[in-house]
GROMACS .gro file of C-alpha atoms in nm:
model
  499
    1MET     CA    1  -0.713   3.971   1.395
    2SER     CA    2  -0.422   3.990   1.627
    3SER     CA    3  -0.086   4.101   1.508
    4ARG     CA    4   0.063   3.742   1.627
    5SER     CA    5  -0.217   3.570   1.402
    6LEU     CA    6  -0.149   3.775   1.105
    7ALA     CA    7   0.219   3.683   1.140
    8ARG     CA    8   0.154   3.314   1.154
    9ALA     CA    9  -0.097   3.326   0.866
   10LEU     CA   10   0.163   3.510   0.659
   11LEU     CA   11   0.447   3.252   0.748
   12ALA     CA   12   0.208   2.979   0.660
   13SER     CA   13   0.157   3.131   0.336
   14VAL     CA   14   0.510   3.172   0.246
   15ALA     CA   15   0.605   2.807   0.339
   16LEU     CA   16   0.313   2.686   0.123
   17LEU     CA   17   0.438   2.909  -0.165
   18THR     CA   18   0.813   2.803  -0.105
   19ALA     CA   19   0.700   2.441  -0.102
   20SER     CA   20   0.494   2.454  -0.422
   21VAL     CA   21   0.806   2.627  -0.607
   22LEU     CA   22   1.038   2.363  -0.505
   23LEU     CA   23   0.836   2.078  -0.584
   24ALA     CA   24   0.763   2.234  -0.918
   25GLY     CA   25   1.133   2.257  -0.982
   26CYS     CA   26   1.189   1.880  -0.874
   27ASP     CA   27   1.117   1.540  -1.042
   28THR     CA   28   0.749   1.518  -0.938
   29ASP     CA   29   0.738   1.127  -1.069
   30GLN     CA   30   1.010   1.059  -0.806
   31VAL     CA   31   0.771   1.219  -0.539
   32SER     CA   32   0.485   0.968  -0.645
   33LEU     CA   33   0.724   0.683  -0.663
   34ALA     CA   34   0.818   0.656  -0.302
   35THR     CA   35   0.575   0.847  -0.041
   36ASN     CA   36   0.564   0.565   0.230
   37ALA     CA   37   0.782   0.322   0.380
   38LYS     CA   38   0.629   0.020   0.182
   39ALA     CA   39   0.724   0.211  -0.167
   40ASN     CA   40   1.079   0.295  -0.005
   41GLN     CA   41   1.177  -0.039   0.095
   42PRO     CA   42   1.550  -0.118  -0.049
   43VAL     CA   43   1.652  -0.391  -0.300
   44PRO     CA   44   1.696  -0.705  -0.076
   45PRO     CA   45   2.096  -0.789  -0.040
   46LYS     CA   46   2.031  -1.140  -0.202
   47LEU     CA   47   1.925  -0.953  -0.539
   48LEU     CA   48   2.184  -0.704  -0.491
   49ALA     CA   49   2.453  -0.993  -0.478
   50ALA     CA   50   2.278  -1.136  -0.775
   51MET     CA   51   2.321  -0.807  -0.989
   52VAL     CA   52   2.694  -0.796  -0.915
   53GLU     CA   53   2.735  -1.158  -1.045
   54LYS     CA   54   2.551  -1.089  -1.354
   55ASP     CA   55   2.742  -0.748  -1.413
   56MET     CA   56   2.443  -0.530  -1.359
   57ASP     CA   57   2.407  -0.189  -1.223
   58LEU     CA   58   2.131  -0.135  -0.939
   59GLN     CA   59   1.958   0.154  -1.123
   60SER     CA   60   2.002   0.007  -1.494
   61PRO     CA   61   1.696  -0.065  -1.701
   62ILE     CA   62   1.438  -0.336  -1.662
   63LEU     CA   63   1.235  -0.539  -1.863
   64VAL     CA   64   0.928  -0.757  -1.745
   65ARG     CA   65   0.761  -1.067  -1.890
   66LEU     CA   66   0.451  -1.252  -1.792
   67PHE     CA   67   0.320  -1.603  -1.862
   68LYS     CA   68  -0.015  -1.722  -1.795
   69GLN     CA   69   0.014  -2.085  -1.854
   70GLU     CA   70   0.355  -2.130  -1.641
   71ALA     CA   71   0.202  -1.841  -1.377
   72GLU     CA   72   0.554  -1.667  -1.385
   73LEU     CA   73   0.679  -1.323  -1.385
   74GLU     CA   74   1.044  -1.252  -1.496
   75VAL     CA   75   1.224  -0.947  -1.441
   76TRP     CA   76   1.517  -0.893  -1.692
   77LYS     CA   77   1.770  -0.624  -1.629
   78GLN     CA   78   2.040  -0.442  -1.837
   79THR     CA   79   2.392  -0.564  -1.803
   80ARG     CA   80   2.700  -0.348  -1.856
   81SER     CA   81   2.718  -0.477  -2.197
   82GLY     CA   82   2.398  -0.332  -2.307
   83GLN     CA   83   2.190  -0.640  -2.347
   84PHE     CA   84   1.922  -0.802  -2.098
   85ALA     CA   85   1.980  -1.074  -1.883
   86LEU     CA   86   1.724  -1.276  -1.642
   87LEU     CA   87   1.757  -1.141  -1.289
   88LYS     CA   88   1.471  -1.334  -1.107
   89THR     CA   89   1.168  -1.544  -1.184
   90TYR     CA   90   0.871  -1.471  -0.965
   91PRO     CA   91   0.587  -1.741  -0.953
   92ILE     CA   92   0.256  -1.566  -0.980
   93CYS     CA   93   0.001  -1.613  -0.716
   94ARG     CA   94  -0.315  -1.556  -0.913
   95TRP     CA   95  -0.429  -1.437  -1.249
   96SER     CA   96  -0.764  -1.457  -1.376
   97GLY     CA   97  -0.966  -1.497  -1.692
   98ASP     CA   98  -0.872  -1.730  -1.993
   99LEU     CA   99  -0.569  -1.763  -2.205
  100GLY     CA  100  -0.630  -1.518  -2.470
  101PRO     CA  101  -0.622  -1.109  -2.452
  102LYS     CA  102  -0.851  -0.899  -2.263
  103VAL     CA  103  -1.152  -0.776  -2.498
  104ARG     CA  104  -1.375  -0.555  -2.284
  105GLU     CA  105  -1.448  -0.427  -1.946
  106GLY     CA  106  -1.562  -0.699  -1.711
  107ASP     CA  107  -1.447  -0.974  -1.883
  108ARG     CA  108  -1.232  -1.078  -1.604
  109GLN     CA  109  -0.926  -1.103  -1.872
  110ALA     CA  110  -0.579  -1.035  -1.768
  111PRO     CA  111  -0.432  -0.846  -2.054
  112GLU     CA  112  -0.179  -0.986  -2.318
  113GLY     CA  113   0.050  -0.792  -2.528
  114PHE     CA  114   0.310  -0.522  -2.523
  115TYR     CA  115   0.288  -0.227  -2.271
  116SER     CA  116   0.486   0.045  -2.133
  117ILE     CA  117   0.509   0.147  -1.753
  118ASN     CA  118   0.620   0.489  -1.689
  119PRO     CA  119   0.648   0.626  -1.314
  120GLY     CA  120   0.321   0.797  -1.317
  121GLN     CA  121   0.157   0.433  -1.327
  122MET     CA  122   0.327   0.313  -1.004
  123ASN     CA  123   0.099   0.327  -0.725
  124PRO     CA  124   0.268   0.333  -0.371
  125GLN     CA  125  -0.075   0.389  -0.213
  126SER     CA  126  -0.264   0.089  -0.338
  127ALA     CA  127  -0.511  -0.098  -0.136
  128TYR     CA  128  -0.345  -0.422  -0.263
  129TYR     CA  129  -0.008  -0.321  -0.056
  130LEU     CA  130   0.179  -0.209  -0.391
  131SER     CA  131   0.124  -0.221  -0.773
  132PHE     CA  132   0.171  -0.054  -1.113
  133ASN     CA  133  -0.071  -0.004  -1.381
  134THR     CA  134  -0.009  -0.242  -1.705
  135GLY     CA  135  -0.086   0.049  -1.930
  136TYR     CA  136  -0.399  -0.140  -2.084
  137PRO     CA  137  -0.562  -0.065  -2.339
  138ASN     CA  138  -0.248   0.027  -2.555
  139ALA     CA  139  -0.290   0.191  -2.912
  140PHE     CA  140  -0.365  -0.150  -3.070
  141ASP     CA  141  -0.638  -0.245  -2.815
  142LYS     CA  142  -0.808   0.075  -2.867
  143ALA     CA  143  -0.781   0.044  -3.270
  144LEU     CA  144  -1.013  -0.282  -3.203
  145GLY     CA  145  -1.249  -0.101  -2.993
  146ARG     CA  146  -1.125  -0.323  -2.679
  147SER     CA  147  -1.215  -0.175  -2.330
  148GLY     CA  148  -1.082  -0.193  -1.970
  149SER     CA  149  -0.932   0.021  -1.702
  150GLN     CA  150  -0.709  -0.026  -1.381
  151LEU     CA  151  -0.534  -0.349  -1.509
  152MET     CA  152  -0.264  -0.386  -1.253
  153VAL     CA  153   0.018  -0.610  -1.122
  154HIS     CA  154  -0.023  -0.588  -0.763
  155GLY     CA  155   0.004  -0.756  -0.416
  156ASP     CA  156  -0.266  -0.957  -0.207
  157CYS     CA  157  -0.297  -1.274  -0.421
  158SER     CA  158  -0.628  -1.180  -0.522
  159SER     CA  159  -0.737  -1.086  -0.912
  160ARG     CA  160  -1.016  -1.010  -1.120
  161GLY     CA  161  -0.826  -0.930  -1.438
  162CYS     CA  162  -0.515  -0.846  -1.283
  163TYR     CA  163  -0.173  -1.047  -1.236
  164ALA     CA  164  -0.162  -1.093  -0.830
  165MET     CA  165   0.174  -1.164  -0.663
  166THR     CA  166   0.212  -1.196  -0.286
  167ASP     CA  167   0.287  -0.882  -0.090
  168GLU     CA  168   0.637  -0.963  -0.031
  169GLN     CA  169   0.698  -1.018  -0.404
  170ILE     CA  170   0.538  -0.697  -0.541
  171ALA     CA  171   0.761  -0.512  -0.286
  172GLU     CA  172   1.077  -0.659  -0.444
  173ILE     CA  173   0.939  -0.589  -0.805
  174TYR     CA  174   0.820  -0.222  -0.706
  175SER     CA  175   1.183  -0.156  -0.564
  176LEU     CA  176   1.332  -0.294  -0.901
  177GLY     CA  177   1.114  -0.055  -1.094
  178ARG     CA  178   1.168   0.227  -0.884
  179GLU     CA  179   1.533   0.234  -0.887
  180SER     CA  180   1.552   0.190  -1.267
  181PHE     CA  181   1.339   0.509  -1.302
  182PHE     CA  182   1.585   0.674  -1.047
  183GLY     CA  183   1.859   0.560  -1.293
  184GLY     CA  184   1.700   0.749  -1.596
  185GLN     CA  185   1.463   0.463  -1.761
  186LYS     CA  186   1.179   0.688  -1.852
  187ALA     CA  187   0.960   0.368  -1.892
  188PHE     CA  188   0.999  -0.021  -1.875
  189GLN     CA  189   0.850  -0.252  -2.117
  190LEU     CA  190   0.595  -0.530  -1.991
  191GLN     CA  191   0.520  -0.804  -2.229
  192ALA     CA  192   0.228  -1.042  -2.147
  193TYR     CA  193   0.203  -1.385  -2.306
  194PRO     CA  194  -0.058  -1.666  -2.279
  195PHE     CA  195   0.247  -1.909  -2.243
  196LYS     CA  196   0.621  -1.923  -2.330
  197MET     CA  197   0.622  -1.915  -2.724
  198THR     CA  198   0.755  -2.222  -2.781
  199PRO     CA  199   0.706  -2.489  -3.069
  200VAL     CA  200   0.555  -2.714  -2.808
  201ASN     CA  201   0.300  -2.481  -2.681
  202MET     CA  202   0.227  -2.347  -3.015
  203ALA     CA  203   0.138  -2.689  -3.118
  204LYS     CA  204  -0.070  -2.770  -2.803
  205HIS     CA  205  -0.270  -2.466  -2.887
  206ARG     CA  206  -0.295  -2.479  -3.254
  207ASN     CA  207  -0.666  -2.499  -3.267
  208ASN     CA  208  -0.732  -2.200  -3.029
  209PRO     CA  209  -0.909  -1.911  -3.210
  210ASN     CA  210  -0.640  -1.667  -3.056
  211MET     CA  211  -0.361  -1.812  -3.224
  212PRO     CA  212  -0.342  -1.519  -3.507
  213PHE     CA  213  -0.324  -1.289  -3.218
  214TRP     CA  214  -0.025  -1.519  -3.072
  215LYS     CA  215   0.156  -1.546  -3.392
  216MET     CA  216   0.160  -1.174  -3.398
  217ILE     CA  217   0.303  -1.102  -3.065
  218LYS     CA  218   0.512  -1.419  -3.074
  219GLU     CA  219   0.704  -1.181  -3.348
  220GLY     CA  220   0.828  -0.930  -3.066
  221TYR     CA  221   0.889  -1.242  -2.829
  222ASP     CA  222   1.136  -1.350  -3.104
  223HIS     CA  223   1.306  -1.010  -3.129
  224PHE     CA  224   1.366  -1.001  -2.791
  225GLU     CA  225   1.500  -1.370  -2.773
  226VAL     CA  226   1.763  -1.314  -3.052
  227THR     CA  227   1.871  -0.967  -2.943
  228ARG     CA  228   1.835  -0.967  -2.585
  229GLN     CA  229   1.721  -0.585  -2.644
  230GLU     CA  230   1.398  -0.414  -2.574
  231PRO     CA  231   1.215  -0.428  -2.883
  232LYS     CA  232   1.096  -0.103  -3.025
  233VAL     CA  233   0.701  -0.152  -3.056
  234ASP     CA  234   0.470   0.045  -3.318
  235PHE     CA  235   0.112  -0.023  -3.432
  236CYS     CA  236  -0.042   0.016  -3.772
  237GLU     CA  237  -0.315  -0.153  -3.980
  238LYS     CA  238  -0.449  -0.298  -3.620
  239LYS     CA  239  -0.136  -0.497  -3.609
  240TYR     CA  240   0.205  -0.497  -3.392
  241VAL     CA  241   0.527  -0.386  -3.572
  242PHE     CA  242   0.856  -0.444  -3.408
  243ASP     CA  243   1.179  -0.259  -3.439
  244ALA     CA  244   1.084  -0.084  -3.752
  245THR     CA  245   1.306   0.208  -3.870
  246ARG     CA  246   1.330   0.449  -4.140
  247ALA     CA  247   1.355   0.315  -4.512
  248PRO     CA  248   1.697   0.403  -4.674
  249ASP     CA  249   1.543   0.643  -4.895
  250ALA     CA  250   1.305   0.818  -4.666
  251LYS     CA  251   1.368   1.174  -4.565
  252ARG     CA  252   1.212   1.136  -4.223
  253ASP     CA  253   1.120   0.898  -3.953
  254PRO     CA  254   0.809   0.688  -4.037
  255VAL     CA  255   0.474   0.798  -3.860
  256PHE     CA  256   0.236   0.532  -3.722
  257ASP     CA  257  -0.128   0.524  -3.627
  258ALA     CA  258  -0.285   0.172  -3.503
  259SER     CA  259  -0.598   0.259  -3.729
  260ALA     CA  260  -0.426   0.388  -4.046
  261LYS     CA  261  -0.229   0.219  -4.336
  262CYS     CA  262   0.140   0.123  -4.229
  263PRO     CA  263   0.397   0.398  -4.357
  264ALA     CA  264   0.702   0.284  -4.530
  265TYR     CA  265   0.969   0.144  -4.292
  266VAL     CA  266   1.236  -0.142  -4.277
  267ILE     CA  267   1.376  -0.360  -4.001
  268PRO     CA  268   1.752  -0.382  -3.958
  269GLU     CA  269   1.870  -0.657  -4.145
  270ASP     CA  270   2.080  -0.817  -3.881
  271VAL     CA  271   1.784  -0.828  -3.650
  272ALA     CA  272   1.544  -0.964  -3.938
  273SER     CA  273   1.785  -1.231  -4.054
  274ALA     CA  274   1.828  -1.383  -3.677
  275VAL     CA  275   1.454  -1.342  -3.635
  276ARG     CA  276   1.369  -1.541  -3.977
  277GLU     CA  277   1.647  -1.788  -3.849
  278LYS     CA  278   1.471  -1.867  -3.520
  279GLN     CA  279   1.139  -1.870  -3.686
  280ALA     CA  280   1.234  -2.146  -3.928
  281LYS     CA  281   1.356  -2.365  -3.680
  282ASP     CA  282   1.045  -2.294  -3.452
  283GLU     CA  283   0.833  -2.393  -3.760
  284ALA     CA  284   1.028  -2.681  -3.842
  285GLU     CA  285   0.983  -2.825  -3.487
  286TYR     CA  286   0.620  -2.717  -3.504
  287ALA     CA  287   0.558  -2.945  -3.790
  288LYS     CA  288   0.709  -3.238  -3.654
  289LEU     CA  289   0.501  -3.200  -3.324
  290VAL     CA  290   0.199  -3.190  -3.526
  291ALA     CA  291   0.293  -3.453  -3.749
  292LYS     CA  292   0.327  -3.717  -3.441
  293GLY     CA  293   0.000  -3.600  -3.317
  294THR     CA  294   0.079  -3.393  -3.028
  295PRO     CA  295  -0.237  -3.363  -2.821
  296VAL     CA  296  -0.432  -3.016  -2.846
  297ALA     CA  297  -0.477  -2.854  -2.527
  298ARG     CA  298  -0.845  -2.868  -2.387
  299MET     CA  299  -1.028  -2.552  -2.410
  300ASN     CA  300  -1.136  -2.363  -2.116
  301THR     CA  301  -1.435  -2.502  -1.972
  302GLY     CA  302  -1.534  -2.223  -1.723
  303ILE     CA  303  -1.201  -2.236  -1.538
  304ASP     CA  304  -1.114  -1.874  -1.408
  305GLY     CA  305  -0.750  -1.800  -1.431
  306GLY     CA  306  -0.482  -1.992  -1.291
  307MET     CA  307  -0.230  -2.012  -0.991
  308ASN     CA  308   0.142  -2.101  -0.971
  309LYS     CA  309   0.173  -2.457  -0.852
  310ILE     CA  310   0.392  -2.333  -0.514
  311PHE     CA  311   0.081  -2.140  -0.400
  312ALA     CA  312  -0.172  -2.410  -0.507
  313ALA     CA  313   0.011  -2.682  -0.302
  314LYS     CA  314  -0.015  -2.450   0.014
  315ILE     CA  315  -0.407  -2.413  -0.004
  316PRO     CA  316  -0.638  -2.685   0.094
  317GLU     CA  317  -0.786  -2.827  -0.214
  318GLY     CA  318  -0.616  -2.584  -0.422
  319SER     CA  319  -0.582  -2.602  -0.798
  320THR     CA  320  -0.351  -2.435  -1.069
  321GLY     CA  321  -0.642  -2.390  -1.285
  322LEU     CA  322  -0.529  -2.295  -1.643
  323SER     CA  323  -0.147  -2.280  -1.534
  324GLU     CA  324   0.073  -2.590  -1.530
  325GLY     CA  325   0.012  -2.837  -1.248
  326ALA     CA  326   0.148  -3.085  -1.053
  327GLU     CA  327   0.015  -3.394  -0.919
  328GLY     CA  328   0.054  -3.667  -0.651
  329ASN     CA  329   0.409  -3.657  -0.482
  330THR     CA  330   0.505  -3.355  -0.657
  331LEU     CA  331   0.231  -3.105  -0.508
  332GLN     CA  332   0.303  -3.289  -0.156
  333MET     CA  333   0.689  -3.201  -0.185
  334LEU     CA  334   0.596  -2.858  -0.275
  335ALA     CA  335   0.365  -2.815   0.006
  336MET     CA  336   0.701  -2.881   0.227
  337ALA     CA  337   0.873  -2.598   0.036
  338LYS     CA  338   0.892  -2.224   0.157
  339ALA     CA  339   0.615  -2.012  -0.012
  340PRO     CA  340   0.772  -1.704  -0.165
  341GLY     CA  341   0.556  -1.464   0.044
  342THR     CA  342   0.243  -1.456   0.278
  343ILE     CA  343  -0.053  -1.639   0.125
  344PRO     CA  344  -0.358  -1.444   0.277
  345GLY     CA  345  -0.660  -1.649   0.401
  346HIS     CA  346  -0.892  -1.473   0.174
  347VAL     CA  347  -0.692  -1.629  -0.137
  348ASN     CA  348  -0.948  -1.760  -0.435
  349PRO     CA  349  -0.782  -2.053  -0.601
  350PRO     CA  350  -0.888  -2.106  -0.965
  351LYS     CA  351  -1.240  -2.299  -0.998
  352PRO     CA  352  -1.503  -2.296  -1.254
  353ASN     CA  353  -1.701  -1.954  -1.299
  354LEU     CA  354  -2.045  -2.130  -1.233
  355GLU     CA  355  -2.208  -1.787  -1.249
  356GLN     CA  356  -2.032  -1.699  -1.581
  357ALA     CA  357  -2.122  -2.012  -1.730
  358ALA     CA  358  -2.496  -2.016  -1.610
  359VAL     CA  359  -2.548  -1.674  -1.812
  360SER     CA  360  -2.378  -1.737  -2.164
  361PRO     CA  361  -2.024  -1.845  -2.273
  362ARG     CA  362  -1.792  -1.549  -2.326
  363GLN     CA  363  -1.823  -1.359  -2.668
  364GLU     CA  364  -1.582  -1.517  -2.913
  365GLN     CA  365  -1.308  -1.272  -2.944
  366GLU     CA  366  -1.217  -1.120  -3.299
  367PRO     CA  367  -0.917  -1.297  -3.438
  368VAL     CA  368  -0.642  -1.044  -3.523
  369VAL     CA  369  -0.442  -1.132  -3.871
  370ALA     CA  370  -0.087  -1.085  -3.849
  371VAL     CA  371   0.003  -0.952  -4.202
  372ALA     CA  372   0.353  -1.051  -4.297
  373ALA     CA  373   0.560  -0.724  -4.330
  374PRO     CA  374   0.669  -0.616  -4.652
  375ALA     CA  375   1.040  -0.533  -4.761
  376ALA     CA  376   0.972  -0.173  -4.673
  377THR     CA  377   0.811  -0.205  -4.320
  378ARG     CA  378   0.604   0.018  -4.070
  379VAL     CA  379   0.465   0.109  -3.724
  380ALA     CA  380   0.224   0.311  -3.495
  381ALA     CA  381   0.272   0.669  -3.367
  382ALA     CA  382   0.264   0.716  -3.001
  383GLN     CA  383  -0.052   0.875  -2.859
  384PRO     CA  384   0.020   1.172  -2.612
  385VAL     CA  385  -0.057   1.088  -2.234
  386GLU     CA  386  -0.344   1.253  -2.116
  387LYS     CA  387  -0.322   1.433  -1.791
  388SER     CA  388  -0.623   1.539  -1.563
  389GLY     CA  389  -0.638   1.768  -1.288
  390GLY     CA  390  -0.450   2.075  -1.190
  391PHE     CA  391  -0.083   2.107  -1.033
  392PHE     CA  392  -0.204   2.095  -0.667
  393SER     CA  393  -0.448   1.803  -0.738
  394GLY     CA  394  -0.176   1.619  -0.891
  395LEU     CA  395   0.065   1.724  -0.628
  396ALA     CA  396  -0.171   1.599  -0.355
  397ARG     CA  397  -0.230   1.282  -0.520
  398LYS     CA  398   0.138   1.203  -0.579
  399MET     CA  399   0.221   1.290  -0.213
  400GLY     CA  400  -0.060   1.054  -0.082
  401MET     CA  401  -0.307   1.306   0.033
  402GLY     CA  402  -0.560   1.234  -0.215
  403THR     CA  403  -0.753   0.946  -0.308
  404ALA     CA  404  -0.542   0.636  -0.351
  405ASP     CA  405  -0.548   0.476  -0.688
  406THR     CA  406  -0.734   0.119  -0.701
  407THR     CA  407  -0.680  -0.166  -0.890
  408ALA     CA  408  -0.914  -0.379  -1.098
  409SER     CA  409  -0.909  -0.647  -0.835
  410ALA     CA  410  -1.205  -0.626  -0.646
  411PRO     CA  411  -1.188  -0.635  -0.249
  412PRO     CA  412  -1.160  -1.019  -0.182
  413ALA     CA  413  -1.479  -1.148  -0.070
  414ALA     CA  414  -1.563  -1.318   0.235
  415ALA     CA  415  -1.520  -1.723   0.169
  416ALA     CA  416  -1.849  -1.890   0.116
  417THR     CA  417  -2.008  -2.098   0.373
  418PRO     CA  418  -1.974  -2.453   0.266
  419ALA     CA  419  -2.312  -2.608   0.199
  420ALA     CA  420  -2.445  -2.825   0.491
  421PRO     CA  421  -2.448  -3.200   0.407
  422ALA     CA  422  -2.779  -3.342   0.300
  423LYS     CA  423  -2.986  -3.481   0.609
  424PRO     CA  424  -3.085  -3.855   0.595
  425ALA     CA  425  -3.423  -3.947   0.509
  426ALA     CA  426  -3.682  -3.892   0.778
  427ALA     CA  427  -3.810  -4.231   0.958
  428ALA     CA  428  -4.150  -4.361   0.812
  429THR     CA  429  -4.265  -4.308   1.169
  430LYS     CA  430  -4.256  -3.928   1.109
  431PRO     CA  431  -4.548  -3.766   0.929
  432ALA     CA  432  -4.470  -3.658   0.559
  433PRO     CA  433  -4.405  -3.314   0.511
  434GLN     CA  434  -4.675  -3.080   0.348
  435PRO     CA  435  -4.590  -3.015  -0.023
  436GLN     CA  436  -4.481  -2.656  -0.066
  437ALA     CA  437  -4.532  -2.433  -0.394
  438PRO     CA  438  -4.246  -2.446  -0.638
  439LYS     CA  439  -3.989  -2.178  -0.595
  440SER     CA  440  -3.981  -1.927  -0.890
  441ILE     CA  441  -3.649  -1.951  -1.067
  442VAL     CA  442  -3.441  -1.632  -1.066
  443ALA     CA  443  -3.226  -1.567  -1.377
  444VAL     CA  444  -2.886  -1.527  -1.270
  445LYS     CA  445  -2.735  -1.165  -1.356
  446PRO     CA  446  -2.428  -1.151  -1.543
  447PRO     CA  447  -2.126  -1.059  -1.333
  448GLU     CA  448  -2.058  -0.673  -1.275
  449PRO     CA  449  -1.753  -0.503  -1.336
  450ALA     CA  450  -1.533  -0.476  -1.018
  451LYS     CA  451  -1.596  -0.127  -0.846
  452PRO     CA  452  -1.265   0.039  -0.752
  453ASP     CA  453  -1.151  -0.018  -0.417
  454THR     CA  454  -1.155   0.275  -0.189
  455ARG     CA  455  -0.968   0.089   0.120
  456LEU     CA  456  -0.670   0.298   0.245
  457ALA     CA  457  -0.347   0.158   0.220
  458ALA     CA  458  -0.279   0.213   0.595
  459THR     CA  459  -0.553  -0.095   0.679
  460ARG     CA  460  -0.269  -0.322   0.560
  461PRO     CA  461   0.070  -0.405   0.707
  462THR     CA  462   0.315  -0.139   0.638
  463LEU     CA  463   0.632  -0.362   0.554
  464LYS     CA  464   0.662  -0.730   0.444
  465PRO     CA  465   0.998  -0.909   0.514
  466SER     CA  466   1.193  -0.969   0.165
  467VAL     CA  467   1.116  -1.293  -0.026
  468SER     CA  468   1.501  -1.280  -0.125
  469GLY     CA  469   1.594  -1.305   0.238
  470GLY     CA  470   1.869  -1.124   0.429
  471ALA     CA  471   1.847  -0.847   0.628
  472ALA     CA  472   1.701  -0.502   0.502
  473GLU     CA  473   1.939  -0.243   0.425
  474THR     CA  474   1.866   0.107   0.453
  475SER     CA  475   2.111   0.324   0.249
  476SER     CA  476   2.043   0.677   0.104
  477ALA     CA  477   2.287   0.608  -0.130
  478GLN     CA  478   2.025   0.431  -0.337
  479PHE     CA  479   1.850   0.754  -0.403
  480ALA     CA  480   2.168   0.975  -0.456
  481GLY     CA  481   2.172   0.914  -0.827
  482ALA     CA  482   2.198   0.647  -1.080
  483ALA     CA  483   2.530   0.435  -1.134
  484PRO     CA  484   2.648   0.499  -1.502
  485VAL     CA  485   2.411   0.318  -1.714
  486VAL     CA  486   2.457   0.168  -2.015
  487PRO     CA  487   2.316   0.394  -2.309
  488ALA     CA  488   1.972   0.250  -2.279
  489ASN     CA  489   1.655   0.209  -2.516
  490SER     CA  490   1.475   0.510  -2.427
  491PHE     CA  491   1.115   0.525  -2.405
  492ASP     CA  492   1.099   0.780  -2.697
  493SER     CA  493   1.291   0.566  -2.912
  494ARG     CA  494   1.222   0.199  -2.818
  495PHE     CA  495   0.839   0.257  -2.744
  496SER     CA  496   0.725   0.534  -2.961
  497ALA     CA  497   0.372   0.386  -2.996
  498VAL     CA  498   0.250   0.375  -2.659
  499LYS     CA  499   0.329   0.721  -2.530
   0.00000   0.00000   0.00000
C-alpha cells in the first residue's frame, strides 16, 4: 500500500471515530427526528399565528386526541398558564376496522386507549410520507393478551389498522411533535376514542359490547376535560387508573403492574370531585336520553372503518362508512370546499369487507369491566422500553442509512377493475351454448396481516405544501433551543405506566 493510500485510510478512520464520539454525546433522538427535508419542514406561519393568539410557545408540550366516529384528530398544546388548549382539529382521511379496541394482529382495527409517543417512535423515513407509532400494545393491552404491531398515524390516506391523514396534514402534525420534543417534552400523550364521550354518544351506543371498556377510558377523558392537564396513566388489575398518587399514610409511591393487584393510591380530591360532578351531569343527561327512546346505533354490518365527510365528498361514490356522514346538498357543498391536502388516486373509501364477512364474523371481543376505584386508589408500573441492535446499527437507522420503518398499512392496492355489465340474452337464432361442468367452489381464505412495506420514502414527493396556508418559513431559530416552557407534566411523572 502506498504511503498516500495509507494516509487516506488513517484520515478516514479518524473522521469516523470523531463522528461517532460526537454523535454519542448528542441527543440521538433529535437526529432521528429530522433526517430529511420532509421531517424538517417548519411549522406553517398560520399555525404560528394561532399559537401567539392562544398564548402558546412554539416548543411547549402537545397532546393528541383521535375520534373514529367523528373522524377527527385534535392537537392540543400547553399554554403559558400550564393548561392545554385546542390548537387545531384535523379531519382524518381514513381509519379502518370497527368502533372498539384492537384485539389481535391482523384484525384491521385501529387501536383505542391511551398511548405515549416518544422521539424514537417518530419515523422520518416512512413509506407513507411521515408517521409516528402509536405505541400499541400498551401494558393494559398486553395484560389482556392483545397483539399487534406497527400501528401508525401516517400520511397517504390509506389504512389497514392505522389512522391515515393526507401527506400535508401529517407534515404539520409531525412538525408540532418535533418542536415539542426539541422543547423538552419527553413524550406526548395520544388518546384514541371510538367517539367523543358525550351523553348523546354513550346513549346511542349503549348496547355495544365494548361499552364497559369505553366507560373505563371515559374516566381519563373526563379527567382531561375538567383539568385540561395530561392525565397520569397507570394500569393494574387489567384496568386503567388515572391521576393516581401516593396515599397520605404511604411511605413511598405506589408501584403498578397491569396484571397484578392494585396498590394503595388516592386521586387528588380537587380532581376527583370535579370528575364526580361532571360524571353526575353526564349520567343524568344519559338517563333522559334513554328514557325518551334515543335510537341505538346500528352495529357494524361489515363496513371497514370510516372517513371524514370532507374527503368522502371529493371521491366518486365516496362514503363516510362508520364515521358521521353528510347527505344531499351537504355533501355537494363540501365537494366545492378545498380539501385539507392531496387525496391520492388510490384512496380506498369505506365499504363492506366482503372477504372478511365470507369467512366468519370477527370474534367477539372480551368485555373489560371498569372496577370502581376504592378510597385508596392504585396504578400500573411502567415497563422499560426494550432496545434492539448495537450503537452503530441504531445510529445508521436513525440517520436514514438503514431499512426504513414501515407502517401497519399495506401498500395501497391497485383499484379493482369494475365488472363488465351483463350482456343481453342471445337471440333465438343462435345455437344454445353447450352446458359446462359446474365450477368448484373455492373457500375464501381469511385476510393475512399486512406485510411491512419496504418502499423507500424517496419514491414519494419530497415536500408537500402546508394545509395551513402561507409561505413556508425556513428559520434555524426553531432548532436553537426551546422557549421557556411551563413546567410540563413529564413522561416520567405523568405517564409512568407506559415507559
